[in-house]
C-alpha atoms as one frame of an Amber mdcrd trajectory, in Angstrom:
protein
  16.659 133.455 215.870  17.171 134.197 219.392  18.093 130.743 220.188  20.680
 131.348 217.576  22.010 134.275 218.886  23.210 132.863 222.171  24.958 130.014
 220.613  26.589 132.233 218.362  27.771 134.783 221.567  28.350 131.912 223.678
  31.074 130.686 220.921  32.512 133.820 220.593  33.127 133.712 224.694  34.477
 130.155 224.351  37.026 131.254 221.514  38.035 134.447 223.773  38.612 132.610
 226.771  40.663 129.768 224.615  42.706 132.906 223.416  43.402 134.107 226.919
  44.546 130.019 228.118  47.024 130.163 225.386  48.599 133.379 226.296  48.556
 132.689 230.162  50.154 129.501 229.025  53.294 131.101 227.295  55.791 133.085
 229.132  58.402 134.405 226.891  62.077 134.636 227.781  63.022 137.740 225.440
  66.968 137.433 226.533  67.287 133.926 225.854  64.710 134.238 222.621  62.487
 131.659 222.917  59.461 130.107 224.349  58.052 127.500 226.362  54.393 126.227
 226.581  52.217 124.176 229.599  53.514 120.899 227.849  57.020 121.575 227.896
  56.962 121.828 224.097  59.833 124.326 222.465  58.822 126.897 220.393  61.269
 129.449 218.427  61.443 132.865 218.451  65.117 132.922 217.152  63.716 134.135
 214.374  63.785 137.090 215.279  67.410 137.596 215.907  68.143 135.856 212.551
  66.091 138.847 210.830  68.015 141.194 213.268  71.498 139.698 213.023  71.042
 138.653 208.914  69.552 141.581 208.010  73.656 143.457 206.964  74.464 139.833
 205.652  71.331 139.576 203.225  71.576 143.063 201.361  75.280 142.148 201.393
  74.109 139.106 199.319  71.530 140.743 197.570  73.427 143.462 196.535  77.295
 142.749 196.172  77.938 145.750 193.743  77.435 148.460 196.735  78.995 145.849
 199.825  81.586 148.625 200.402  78.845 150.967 201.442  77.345 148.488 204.044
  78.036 148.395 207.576  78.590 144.498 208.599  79.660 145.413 212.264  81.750
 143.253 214.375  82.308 139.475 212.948  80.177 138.901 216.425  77.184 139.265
 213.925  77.893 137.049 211.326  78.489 133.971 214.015  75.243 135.397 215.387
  73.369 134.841 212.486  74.584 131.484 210.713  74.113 130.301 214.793  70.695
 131.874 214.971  69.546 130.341 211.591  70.981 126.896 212.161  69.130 126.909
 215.905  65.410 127.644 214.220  65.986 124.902 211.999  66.682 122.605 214.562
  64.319 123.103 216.337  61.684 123.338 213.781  62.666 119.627 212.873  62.153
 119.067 216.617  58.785 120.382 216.968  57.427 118.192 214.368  59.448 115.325
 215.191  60.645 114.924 211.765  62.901 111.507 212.809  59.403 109.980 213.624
  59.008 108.144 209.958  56.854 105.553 211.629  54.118 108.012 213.527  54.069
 110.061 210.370  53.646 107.102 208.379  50.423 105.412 210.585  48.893 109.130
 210.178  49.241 108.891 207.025  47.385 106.214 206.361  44.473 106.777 208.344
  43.529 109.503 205.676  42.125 107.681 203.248  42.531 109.811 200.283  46.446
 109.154 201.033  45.706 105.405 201.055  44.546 105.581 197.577  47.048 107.418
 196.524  49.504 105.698 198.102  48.137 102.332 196.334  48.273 103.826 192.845
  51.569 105.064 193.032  52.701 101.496 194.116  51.095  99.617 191.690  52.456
 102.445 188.726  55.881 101.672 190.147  55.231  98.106 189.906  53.864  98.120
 186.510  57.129 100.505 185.500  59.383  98.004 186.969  57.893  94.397 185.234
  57.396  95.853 182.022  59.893  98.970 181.497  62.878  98.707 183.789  63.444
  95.067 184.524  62.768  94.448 180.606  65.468  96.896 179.723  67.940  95.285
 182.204  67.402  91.621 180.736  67.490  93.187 177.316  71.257  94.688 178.139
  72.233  91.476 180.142  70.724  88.891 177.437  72.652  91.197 174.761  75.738
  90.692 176.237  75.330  86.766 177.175  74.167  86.536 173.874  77.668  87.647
 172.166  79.870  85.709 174.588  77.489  83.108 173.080  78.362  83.981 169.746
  81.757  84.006 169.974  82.003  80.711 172.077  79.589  79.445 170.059  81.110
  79.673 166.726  84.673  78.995 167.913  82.976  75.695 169.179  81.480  74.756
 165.567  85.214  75.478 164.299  87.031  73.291 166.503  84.300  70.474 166.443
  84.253  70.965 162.602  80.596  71.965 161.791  80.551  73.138 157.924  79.177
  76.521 157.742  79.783  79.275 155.181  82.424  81.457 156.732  81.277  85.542
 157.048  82.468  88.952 155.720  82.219  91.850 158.015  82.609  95.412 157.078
  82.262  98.556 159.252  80.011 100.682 157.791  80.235 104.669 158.289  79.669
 107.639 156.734  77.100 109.236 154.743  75.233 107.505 151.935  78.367 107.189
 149.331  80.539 105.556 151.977  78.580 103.314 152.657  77.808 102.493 149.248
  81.634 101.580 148.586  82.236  99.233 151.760  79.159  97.771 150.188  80.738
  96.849 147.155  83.801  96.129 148.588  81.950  93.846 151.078  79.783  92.248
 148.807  83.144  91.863 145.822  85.120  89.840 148.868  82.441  87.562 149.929
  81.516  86.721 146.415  84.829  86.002 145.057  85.950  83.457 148.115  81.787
  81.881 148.711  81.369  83.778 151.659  78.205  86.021 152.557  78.114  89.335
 153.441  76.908  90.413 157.367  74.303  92.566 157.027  71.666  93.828 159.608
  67.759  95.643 159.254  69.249  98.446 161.028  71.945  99.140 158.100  70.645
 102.593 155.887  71.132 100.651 152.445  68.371  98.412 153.482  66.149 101.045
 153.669  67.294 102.802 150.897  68.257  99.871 148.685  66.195  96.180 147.978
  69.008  93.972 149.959  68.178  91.405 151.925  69.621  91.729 155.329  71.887
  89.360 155.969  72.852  88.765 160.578  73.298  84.954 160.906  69.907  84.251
 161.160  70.568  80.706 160.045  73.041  80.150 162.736  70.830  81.232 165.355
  73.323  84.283 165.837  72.743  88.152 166.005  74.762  90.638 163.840  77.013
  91.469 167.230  79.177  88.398 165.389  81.531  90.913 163.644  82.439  91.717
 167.192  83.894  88.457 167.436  86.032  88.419 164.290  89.491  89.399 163.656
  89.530  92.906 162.324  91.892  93.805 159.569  92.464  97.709 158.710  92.996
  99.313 155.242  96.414 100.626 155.836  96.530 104.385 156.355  92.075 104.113
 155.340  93.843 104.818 151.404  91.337 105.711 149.114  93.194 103.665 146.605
  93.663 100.038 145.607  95.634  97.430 148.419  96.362  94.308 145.971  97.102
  92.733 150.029  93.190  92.834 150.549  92.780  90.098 147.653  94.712  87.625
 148.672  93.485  86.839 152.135  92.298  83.400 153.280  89.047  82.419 152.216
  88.502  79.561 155.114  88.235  81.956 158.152  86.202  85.078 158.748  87.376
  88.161 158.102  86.259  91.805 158.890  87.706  95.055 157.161  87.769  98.723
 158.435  88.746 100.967 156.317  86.886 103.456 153.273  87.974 101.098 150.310
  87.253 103.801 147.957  88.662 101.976 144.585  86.498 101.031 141.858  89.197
  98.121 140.949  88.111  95.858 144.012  85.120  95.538 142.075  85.664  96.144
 138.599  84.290  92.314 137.548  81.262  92.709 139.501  80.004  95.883 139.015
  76.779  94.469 136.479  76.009  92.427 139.420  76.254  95.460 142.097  74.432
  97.871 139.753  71.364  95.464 139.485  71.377  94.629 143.591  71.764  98.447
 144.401  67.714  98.757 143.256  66.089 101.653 144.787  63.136 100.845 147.157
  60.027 101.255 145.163  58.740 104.250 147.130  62.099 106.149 146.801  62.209
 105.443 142.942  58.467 106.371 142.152  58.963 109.736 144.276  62.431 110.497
 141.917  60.469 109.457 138.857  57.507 111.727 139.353  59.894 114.735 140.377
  61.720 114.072 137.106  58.935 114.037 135.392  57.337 117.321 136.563  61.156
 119.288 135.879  61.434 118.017 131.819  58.068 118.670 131.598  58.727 122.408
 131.474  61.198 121.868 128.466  59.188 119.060 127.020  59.261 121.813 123.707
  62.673 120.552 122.958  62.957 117.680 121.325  66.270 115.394 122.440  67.119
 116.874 125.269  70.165 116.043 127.603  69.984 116.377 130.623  72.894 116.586
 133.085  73.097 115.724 137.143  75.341 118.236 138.727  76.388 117.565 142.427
  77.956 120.324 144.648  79.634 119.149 147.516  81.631 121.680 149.701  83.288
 120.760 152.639  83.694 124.124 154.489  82.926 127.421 153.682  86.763 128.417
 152.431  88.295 126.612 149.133  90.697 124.818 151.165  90.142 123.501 154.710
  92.818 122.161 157.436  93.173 119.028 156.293  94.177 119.578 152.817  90.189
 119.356 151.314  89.533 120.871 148.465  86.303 122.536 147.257  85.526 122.970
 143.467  85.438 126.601 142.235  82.852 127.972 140.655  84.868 128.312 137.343
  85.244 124.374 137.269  81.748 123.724 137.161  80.912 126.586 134.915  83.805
 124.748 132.399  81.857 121.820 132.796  78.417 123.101 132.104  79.808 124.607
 128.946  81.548 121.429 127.773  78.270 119.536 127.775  76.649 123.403 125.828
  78.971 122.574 123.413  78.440 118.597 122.950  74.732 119.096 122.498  72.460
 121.523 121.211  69.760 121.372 123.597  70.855 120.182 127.295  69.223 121.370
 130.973  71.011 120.807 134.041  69.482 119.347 137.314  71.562 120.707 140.111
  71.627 119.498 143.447  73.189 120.584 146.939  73.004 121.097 150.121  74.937
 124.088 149.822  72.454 125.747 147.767  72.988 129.949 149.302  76.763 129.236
 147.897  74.855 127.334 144.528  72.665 130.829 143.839  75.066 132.668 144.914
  78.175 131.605 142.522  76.582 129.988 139.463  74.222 132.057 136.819  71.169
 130.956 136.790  70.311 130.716 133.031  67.238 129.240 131.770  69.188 125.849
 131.217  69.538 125.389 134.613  67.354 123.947 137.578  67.918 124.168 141.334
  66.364 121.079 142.643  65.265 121.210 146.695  64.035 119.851 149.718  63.946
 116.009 149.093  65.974 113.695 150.955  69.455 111.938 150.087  68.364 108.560
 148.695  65.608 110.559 146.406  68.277 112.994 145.467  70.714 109.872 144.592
  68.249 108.104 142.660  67.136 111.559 140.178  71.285 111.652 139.266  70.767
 108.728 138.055  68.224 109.468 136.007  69.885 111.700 134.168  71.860 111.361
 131.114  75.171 112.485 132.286  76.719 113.596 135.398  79.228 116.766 136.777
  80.818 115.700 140.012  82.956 117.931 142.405  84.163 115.991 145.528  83.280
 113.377 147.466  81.831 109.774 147.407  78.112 110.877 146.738  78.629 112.655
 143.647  81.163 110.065 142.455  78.452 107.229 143.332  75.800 109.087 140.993
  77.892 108.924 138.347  79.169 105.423 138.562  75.187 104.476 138.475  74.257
 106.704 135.597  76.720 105.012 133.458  77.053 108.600 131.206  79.551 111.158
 130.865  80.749 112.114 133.881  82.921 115.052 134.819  84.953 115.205 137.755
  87.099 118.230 139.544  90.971 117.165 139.406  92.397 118.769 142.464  90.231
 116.897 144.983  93.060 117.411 147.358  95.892 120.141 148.087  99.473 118.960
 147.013 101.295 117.529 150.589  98.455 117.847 152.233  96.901 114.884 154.911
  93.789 114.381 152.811  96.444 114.033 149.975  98.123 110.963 151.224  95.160
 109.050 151.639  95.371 109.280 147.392  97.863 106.450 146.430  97.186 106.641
 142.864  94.133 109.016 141.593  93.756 106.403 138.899  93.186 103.719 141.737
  89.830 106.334 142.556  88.363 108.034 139.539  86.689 105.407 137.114  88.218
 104.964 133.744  86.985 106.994 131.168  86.071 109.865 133.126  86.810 113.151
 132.389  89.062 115.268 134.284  88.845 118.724 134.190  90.167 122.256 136.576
């Protein structure tokens, strides 16, 4: 213990006597504000004057709502303290030699936890490199060789005079209905001239519908080929019927933008579009059991109607900008009641995405059911379950009824007299199927 005592007190000397080296060492120059040791090394004590000089500037700063009531002095300070801050940096990047990237570097390694970590962070950025970041740059560049291939490729086959069945291209966009018409105008063009139809996996009617995608697999080609075609527009994007869009050449490509909302670029086709447009079997059997479960809870009436109602509203005011027009409330209740008075016994499935305006506007009498939360496809496919349809505006409402093959009731003011929206109506005739019945 005693042993231990006088190591202990001799320590304690040792560290006092360090103490008193280091001080002797230092002599401070208080004017100039700064210090030199032994070794000639440069220590700051500018510091100090920063905190002096800054001290105005900071609460200035801090607290620019009372800067009237400070004193900043002469400008003399100011220059004193950016110059004063700006010298302690310097020479704090000086005193550890911070342009010495090489002597830091061999220090580093000679810990060897930093070696280790230093080798897993290379081979991570190696590994993130081969498989992530080089992959997604030979993805882009292959992408974009591969359509200068394409289009080189089949301008070669023309001018060489390879056979091949020439393609139909149609930009698809929009919601669900939209889509569904430059399907069928698609599909109507290709048949008609013994073309086929370009389209890819990545296309929502796939998913929603049993069609076989269609992308040139045969010709070793992607589905960037439409890229390469000439496009031709749908003058003004009419809603109605162009009679210039059937008489096109059948022996070159062609690709169409436009909406091609017209049910008479189709009207000798339509049995073959209604039996390709087949619901994917998990989208059907999820409408059917939903169906199901809602007539069950009238299944005490016998022959029963019962009646799809889509309410589509474009913005929250009857009219919007662009000449839209939403269907009032006293159109749909004239519709219900026409259907009250055709049948005896008749429940109406209503659907919406608007549903606060739905509960909101429309009674809700024991006739009627609010149906919720399922998704668009599901929603299209339980319309067309139904007997009979009430439409308001737009292509999804106007595709439900087309499928259901019923009654269907549609709003006739779609669009405000003079309006834009109103010009892209040639004919109505040319848009609302025959037979359907009109009503304000």
């Amino acid at each position: 213990m005693k042993r231990n005592k006088k190591k202990s007190l001799k320590r304690g000397n040792v560290l006092k006597a360090n103490k008193e080296r280091i001080r002797n060492r230092v002599s401070v120059e208080r004017g100039n504000g700064h210090t030199h040791d032994k070794q000639g090394n440069y220590k700051a004590l500018s510091v100090i004057n920063a905190s002096i000089h800054c001290k105005p500037l900071t609460v200035l700063f801090l607290s620019s709502n009372r800067s009237r009531d400070i004193d900043m002095g002469s400008g003399w300070r100011i220059v004193s303290c950016f110059y004063s801050s700006i010298r302690f940096v310097y020479v704090k990047m000086v005193q550890i030699n911070v342009w010495n990237i090489s002597g830091h570097f061999h220090r580093l390694l000679k810990n060897r936890t930093a070696r280790k970590i230093a080798v897993i962070c290379l081979l991570l950025a190696g590994i993130y490199y081969t498989f992530f970041y080089r992959q997604s740059l030979l993805h882009t560049h292959n992408q974009n060789l591969s359509q200068k291939y394409n289009c080189s490729s089949i301008a070669h086959q023309d001018k060489i005079g390879i056979k091949r069945n020439k393609s139909v291209c149609v930009k698809f966009g929009g919601g669900l209905g939209n889509q569904l018409f430059h399907f069928c105008f698609g599909y109507t063009v290709a048949r008609k001239k013994n073309m086929q139809l370009v389209i890819t996996r990545k296309n929502i009617l796939t998913q929603y519908f049993k069609l076989v995608p269609n992308h040139w697999k045969h010709y070793d080609l992607n589905a960037g080929i439409c890229d390469c075609l000439p496009l031709t527009t749908d003058k003004g994007y009419d809603c109605g019927y162009d009679k210039k869009l059937e008489h096109l050449p059948s022996d070159q490509d062609l690709s169409f933008l436009g909406f091609f909302q017209s049910w008479k670029y189709w009207k000798k086709y339509e049995n073959e579009l209604r039996q390709i447009l087949q619901f994917q079997d998990d989208i059907l059997h999820e409408a059917k059991s939903k169906f199901i479960t809602i007539i069950s809870k009238y299944q005490k009436y016998r022959d029963i109607k019962t009646i799809g109602v889509h309410i589509r509203r474009f913005d929250r005011y009857d009219t919007d900008k662009f000449g839209k027009n939403n269907a009032p409330k006293e159109y749909i209740i004239h519709a219900m009641d026409y259907f009250r008075n055709l049948y005896k016994r008749c429940v109406f499935l209503i659907f919406s995405i608007e549903m606060k305006w739905t509960k909101k506007n429309i009674p809700q009498t024991g006739d009627i059911f609010l149906v919720e939360g399922n998704s668009a496809p599901v929603d299209l496919a339980m319309l067309t379950l139904t007997s009979h349809t009430i439409m308001t505006v737009g292509t999804f409402g106007w595709m439900a009824g087309w499928m259901t093959q019923g009654k269907t009731v549609y709003y006739m003011h779609p669009a405000m007299p003079g309006s834009a929206f109103s010009k892209l109506y040639s004919n109505y005739s040319d848009h609302f199927y025959p037979g359907w019945i009109p009503m304000e």
